[in-house]
Tab-separated table of C-alpha atoms in Angstrom:
chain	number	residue	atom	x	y	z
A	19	UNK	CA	-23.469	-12.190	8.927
A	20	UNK	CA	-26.738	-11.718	10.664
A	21	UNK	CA	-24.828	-8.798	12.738
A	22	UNK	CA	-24.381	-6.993	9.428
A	23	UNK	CA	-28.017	-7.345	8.454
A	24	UNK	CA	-28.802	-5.537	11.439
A	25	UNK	CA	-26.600	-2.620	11.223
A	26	UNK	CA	-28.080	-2.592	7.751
A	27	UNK	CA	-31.868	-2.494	8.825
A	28	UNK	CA	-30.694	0.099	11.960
A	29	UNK	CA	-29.253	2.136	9.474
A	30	UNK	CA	-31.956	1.952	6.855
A	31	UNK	CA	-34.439	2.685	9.633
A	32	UNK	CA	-32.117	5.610	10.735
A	33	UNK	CA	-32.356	7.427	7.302
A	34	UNK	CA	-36.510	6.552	6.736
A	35	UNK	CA	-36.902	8.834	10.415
A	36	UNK	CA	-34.254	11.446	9.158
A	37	UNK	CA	-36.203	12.170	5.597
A	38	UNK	CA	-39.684	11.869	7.680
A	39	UNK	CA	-38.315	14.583	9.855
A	40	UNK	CA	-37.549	16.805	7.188
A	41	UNK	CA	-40.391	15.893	5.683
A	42	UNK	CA	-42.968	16.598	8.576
A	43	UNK	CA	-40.436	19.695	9.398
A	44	UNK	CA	-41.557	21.663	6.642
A	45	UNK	CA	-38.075	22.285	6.563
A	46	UNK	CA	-35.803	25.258	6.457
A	47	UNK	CA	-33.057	26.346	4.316
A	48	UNK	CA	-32.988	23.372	1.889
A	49	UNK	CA	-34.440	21.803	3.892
A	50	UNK	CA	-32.238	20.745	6.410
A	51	UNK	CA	-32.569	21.015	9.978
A	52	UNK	CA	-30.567	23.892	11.777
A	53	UNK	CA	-27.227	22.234	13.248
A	54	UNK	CA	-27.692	19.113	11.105
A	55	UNK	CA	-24.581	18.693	8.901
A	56	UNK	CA	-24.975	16.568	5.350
A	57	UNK	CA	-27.941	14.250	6.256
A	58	UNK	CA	-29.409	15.647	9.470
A	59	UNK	CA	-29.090	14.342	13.088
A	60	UNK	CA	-29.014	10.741	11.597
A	61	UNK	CA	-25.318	11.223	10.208
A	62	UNK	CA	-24.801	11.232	13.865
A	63	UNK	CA	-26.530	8.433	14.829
A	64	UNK	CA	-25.386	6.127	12.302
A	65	UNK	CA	-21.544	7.060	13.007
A	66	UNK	CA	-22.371	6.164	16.874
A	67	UNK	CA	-23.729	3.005	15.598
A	68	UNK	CA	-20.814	2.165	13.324
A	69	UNK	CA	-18.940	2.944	15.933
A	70	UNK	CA	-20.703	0.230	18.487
A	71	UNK	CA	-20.662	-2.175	16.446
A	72	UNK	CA	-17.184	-1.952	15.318
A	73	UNK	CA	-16.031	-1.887	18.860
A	74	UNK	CA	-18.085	-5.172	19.362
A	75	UNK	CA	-16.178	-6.994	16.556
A	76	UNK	CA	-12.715	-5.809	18.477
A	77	UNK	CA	-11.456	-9.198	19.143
A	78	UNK	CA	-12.253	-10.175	15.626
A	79	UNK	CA	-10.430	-7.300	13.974
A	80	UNK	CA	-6.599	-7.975	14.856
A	81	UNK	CA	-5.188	-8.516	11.221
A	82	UNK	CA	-2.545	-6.816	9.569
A	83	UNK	CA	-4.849	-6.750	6.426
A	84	UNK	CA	-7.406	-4.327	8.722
A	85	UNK	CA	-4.859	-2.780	10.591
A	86	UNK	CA	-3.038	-1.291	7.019
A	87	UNK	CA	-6.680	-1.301	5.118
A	88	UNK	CA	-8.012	1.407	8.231
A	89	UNK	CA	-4.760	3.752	8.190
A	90	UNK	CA	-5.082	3.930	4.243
A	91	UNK	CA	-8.815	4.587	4.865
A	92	UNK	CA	-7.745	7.015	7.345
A	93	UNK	CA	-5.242	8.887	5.096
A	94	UNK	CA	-7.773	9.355	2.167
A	95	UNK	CA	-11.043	10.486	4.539
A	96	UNK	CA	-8.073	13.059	5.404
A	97	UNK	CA	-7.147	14.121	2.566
A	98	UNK	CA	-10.875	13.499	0.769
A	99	UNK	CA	-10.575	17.918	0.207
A	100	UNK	CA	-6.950	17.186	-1.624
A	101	UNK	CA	-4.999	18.980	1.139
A	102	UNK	CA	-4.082	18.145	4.856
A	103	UNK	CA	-2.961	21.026	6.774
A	104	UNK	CA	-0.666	19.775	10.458
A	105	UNK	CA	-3.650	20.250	12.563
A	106	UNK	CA	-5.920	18.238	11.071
A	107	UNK	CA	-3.453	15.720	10.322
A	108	UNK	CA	-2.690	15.954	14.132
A	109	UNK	CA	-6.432	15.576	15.270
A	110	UNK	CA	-6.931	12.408	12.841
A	111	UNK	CA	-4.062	10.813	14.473
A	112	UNK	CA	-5.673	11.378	17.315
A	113	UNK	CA	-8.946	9.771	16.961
A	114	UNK	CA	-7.023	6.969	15.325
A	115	UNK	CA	-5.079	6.146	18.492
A	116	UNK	CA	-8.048	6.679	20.726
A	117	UNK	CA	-10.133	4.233	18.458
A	118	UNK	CA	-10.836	1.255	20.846
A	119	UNK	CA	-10.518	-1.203	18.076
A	120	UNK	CA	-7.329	-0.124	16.819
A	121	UNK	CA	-5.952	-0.335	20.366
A	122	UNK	CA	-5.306	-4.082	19.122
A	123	UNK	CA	-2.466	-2.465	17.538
A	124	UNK	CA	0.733	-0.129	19.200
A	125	UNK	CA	0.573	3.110	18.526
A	126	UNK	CA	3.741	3.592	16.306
A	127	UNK	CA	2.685	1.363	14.062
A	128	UNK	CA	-0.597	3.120	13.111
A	129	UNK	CA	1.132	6.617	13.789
A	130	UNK	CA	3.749	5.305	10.871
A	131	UNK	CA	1.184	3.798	8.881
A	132	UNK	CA	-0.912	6.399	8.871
A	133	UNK	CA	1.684	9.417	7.931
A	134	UNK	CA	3.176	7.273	5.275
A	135	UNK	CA	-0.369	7.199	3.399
A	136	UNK	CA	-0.895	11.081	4.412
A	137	UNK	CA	2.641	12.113	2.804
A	138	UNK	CA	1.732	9.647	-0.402
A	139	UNK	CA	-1.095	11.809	-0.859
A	140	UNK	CA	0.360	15.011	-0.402
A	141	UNK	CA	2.800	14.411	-2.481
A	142	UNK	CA	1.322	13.188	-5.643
A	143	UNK	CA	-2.941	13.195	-4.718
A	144	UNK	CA	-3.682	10.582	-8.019
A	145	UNK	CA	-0.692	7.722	-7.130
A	146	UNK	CA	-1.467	8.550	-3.304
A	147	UNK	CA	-4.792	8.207	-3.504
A	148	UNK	CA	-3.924	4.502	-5.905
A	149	UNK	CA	-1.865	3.228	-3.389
A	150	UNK	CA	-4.195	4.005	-0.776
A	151	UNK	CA	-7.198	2.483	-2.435
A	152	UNK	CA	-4.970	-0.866	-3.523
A	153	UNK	CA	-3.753	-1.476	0.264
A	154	UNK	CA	-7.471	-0.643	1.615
A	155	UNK	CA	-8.628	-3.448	-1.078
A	156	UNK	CA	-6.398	-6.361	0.140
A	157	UNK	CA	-8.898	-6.200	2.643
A	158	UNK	CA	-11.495	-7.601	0.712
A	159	UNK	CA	-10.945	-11.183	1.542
A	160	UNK	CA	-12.635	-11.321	4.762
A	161	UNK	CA	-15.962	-9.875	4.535
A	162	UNK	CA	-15.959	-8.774	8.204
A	163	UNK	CA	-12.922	-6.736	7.697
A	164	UNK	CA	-13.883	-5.156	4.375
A	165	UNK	CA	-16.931	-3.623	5.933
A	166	UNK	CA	-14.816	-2.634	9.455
A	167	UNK	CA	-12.671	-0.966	7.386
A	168	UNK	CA	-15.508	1.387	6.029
A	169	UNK	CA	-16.908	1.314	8.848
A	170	UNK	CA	-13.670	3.104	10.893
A	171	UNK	CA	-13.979	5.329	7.611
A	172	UNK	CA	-17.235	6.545	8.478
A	173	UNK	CA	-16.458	7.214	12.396
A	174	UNK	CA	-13.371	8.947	11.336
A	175	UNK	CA	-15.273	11.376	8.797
A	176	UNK	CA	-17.819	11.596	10.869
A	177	UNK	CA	-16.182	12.418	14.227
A	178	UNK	CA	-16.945	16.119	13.513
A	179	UNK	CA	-20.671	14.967	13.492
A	180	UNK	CA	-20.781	15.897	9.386
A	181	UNK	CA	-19.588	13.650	6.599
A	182	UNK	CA	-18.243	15.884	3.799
A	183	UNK	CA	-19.263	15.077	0.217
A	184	UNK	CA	-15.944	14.347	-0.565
A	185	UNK	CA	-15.621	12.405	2.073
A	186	UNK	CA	-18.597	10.179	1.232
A	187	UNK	CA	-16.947	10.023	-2.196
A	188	UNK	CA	-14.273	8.345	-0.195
A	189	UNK	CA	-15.991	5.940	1.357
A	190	UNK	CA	-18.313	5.086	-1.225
A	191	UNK	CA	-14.377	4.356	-3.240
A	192	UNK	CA	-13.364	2.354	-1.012
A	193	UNK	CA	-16.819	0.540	-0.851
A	194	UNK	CA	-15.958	-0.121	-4.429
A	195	UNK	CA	-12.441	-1.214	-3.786
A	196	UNK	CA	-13.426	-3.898	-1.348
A	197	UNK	CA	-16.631	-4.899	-2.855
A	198	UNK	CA	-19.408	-3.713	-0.016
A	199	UNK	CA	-22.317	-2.139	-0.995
A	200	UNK	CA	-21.871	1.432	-0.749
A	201	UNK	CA	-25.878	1.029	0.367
A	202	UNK	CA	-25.343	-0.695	3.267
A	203	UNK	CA	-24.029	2.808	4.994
A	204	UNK	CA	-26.195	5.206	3.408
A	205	UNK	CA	-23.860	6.439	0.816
């Protein structure tokens, strides 16, 4: 638990220098910094974060509860716009199979996992997006998992170094679905 309470202050203390920096910036267009994406350079920062610490739970993280709970998280931070066009269905596959924590897993079986939720969602967005959020809660049992799960979530949507309102809206559902604080990652 303690590791949690650290990502927790690191993040907190992430977002106090990002609004002091647009704060002491003066700011420009809404005050955002040029090049910043939805929450300035600390977006950034807290995705490479999430993203060490996951990988430092690796060994931990080998269940088929966190395995399915991250491809359905996958899917909907995907979809989060209601449409997937091939390519970027393509390039999220691709940054799922080069995560290093879900190398615990082969390949096909994410690749499968993955698609199946993708399709789901394409094919009827309100029962996709139900099924997705139901498989993504069974992960709730094991606290560890429920927040790895957001946090491959958060390195997913943020791998383009901006986090998409809807795709906060995603995480912060599937905060709600496994019972994390949607505070704990700045959403």
């Amino acid at each position: 638990m303690a590791m949690w309470d650290r990502i927790k202050e690191q993040a907190k203390g992430l977002q106090q220098q990002s609004q002091g920096a647009g704060q002491a910036s003066g700011g420009t267009a809404g005050g955002r910094q040029p090049g910043a994406g939805a929450g300035g350079g600390s977006k950034e920062k807290l995705v490479g974060l999430l993203k060490s610490q996951l990988g430092s739970l690796k060994t931990e993280l080998k269940s088929g509860a966190y395995r399915d709970a991250s491809m359905a998280m996958c899917a909907l931070v995907a979809a989060a716009d209601g449409s997937v066009d091939p390519a970027e269905r393509q390039h999220v596959e691709s940054l799922v199979l080069q995560n290093d924590v879900l190398q615990n897993f082969p390949p096909e079986q994410l690749r499968q996992r993955f698609n199946k939720h993708v399709d789901q969602l394409m094919f009827n967005f309100p029962q996709g997006r139900a099924d997705a959020l139901q498989e993504i809660a069974k992960a709730a049992k094991k606290p560890v998992e429920a927040k790895a799960v957001v946090q491959t979530g958060f390195v997913i949507a943020g791998a383009d170094g901006y986090i998409a309102p809807a795709e906060a809206q995603v995480l912060r559902e599937a905060c709600t679905a496994l019972g994390v604080s949607p505070q704990e990652f700045g959403l």
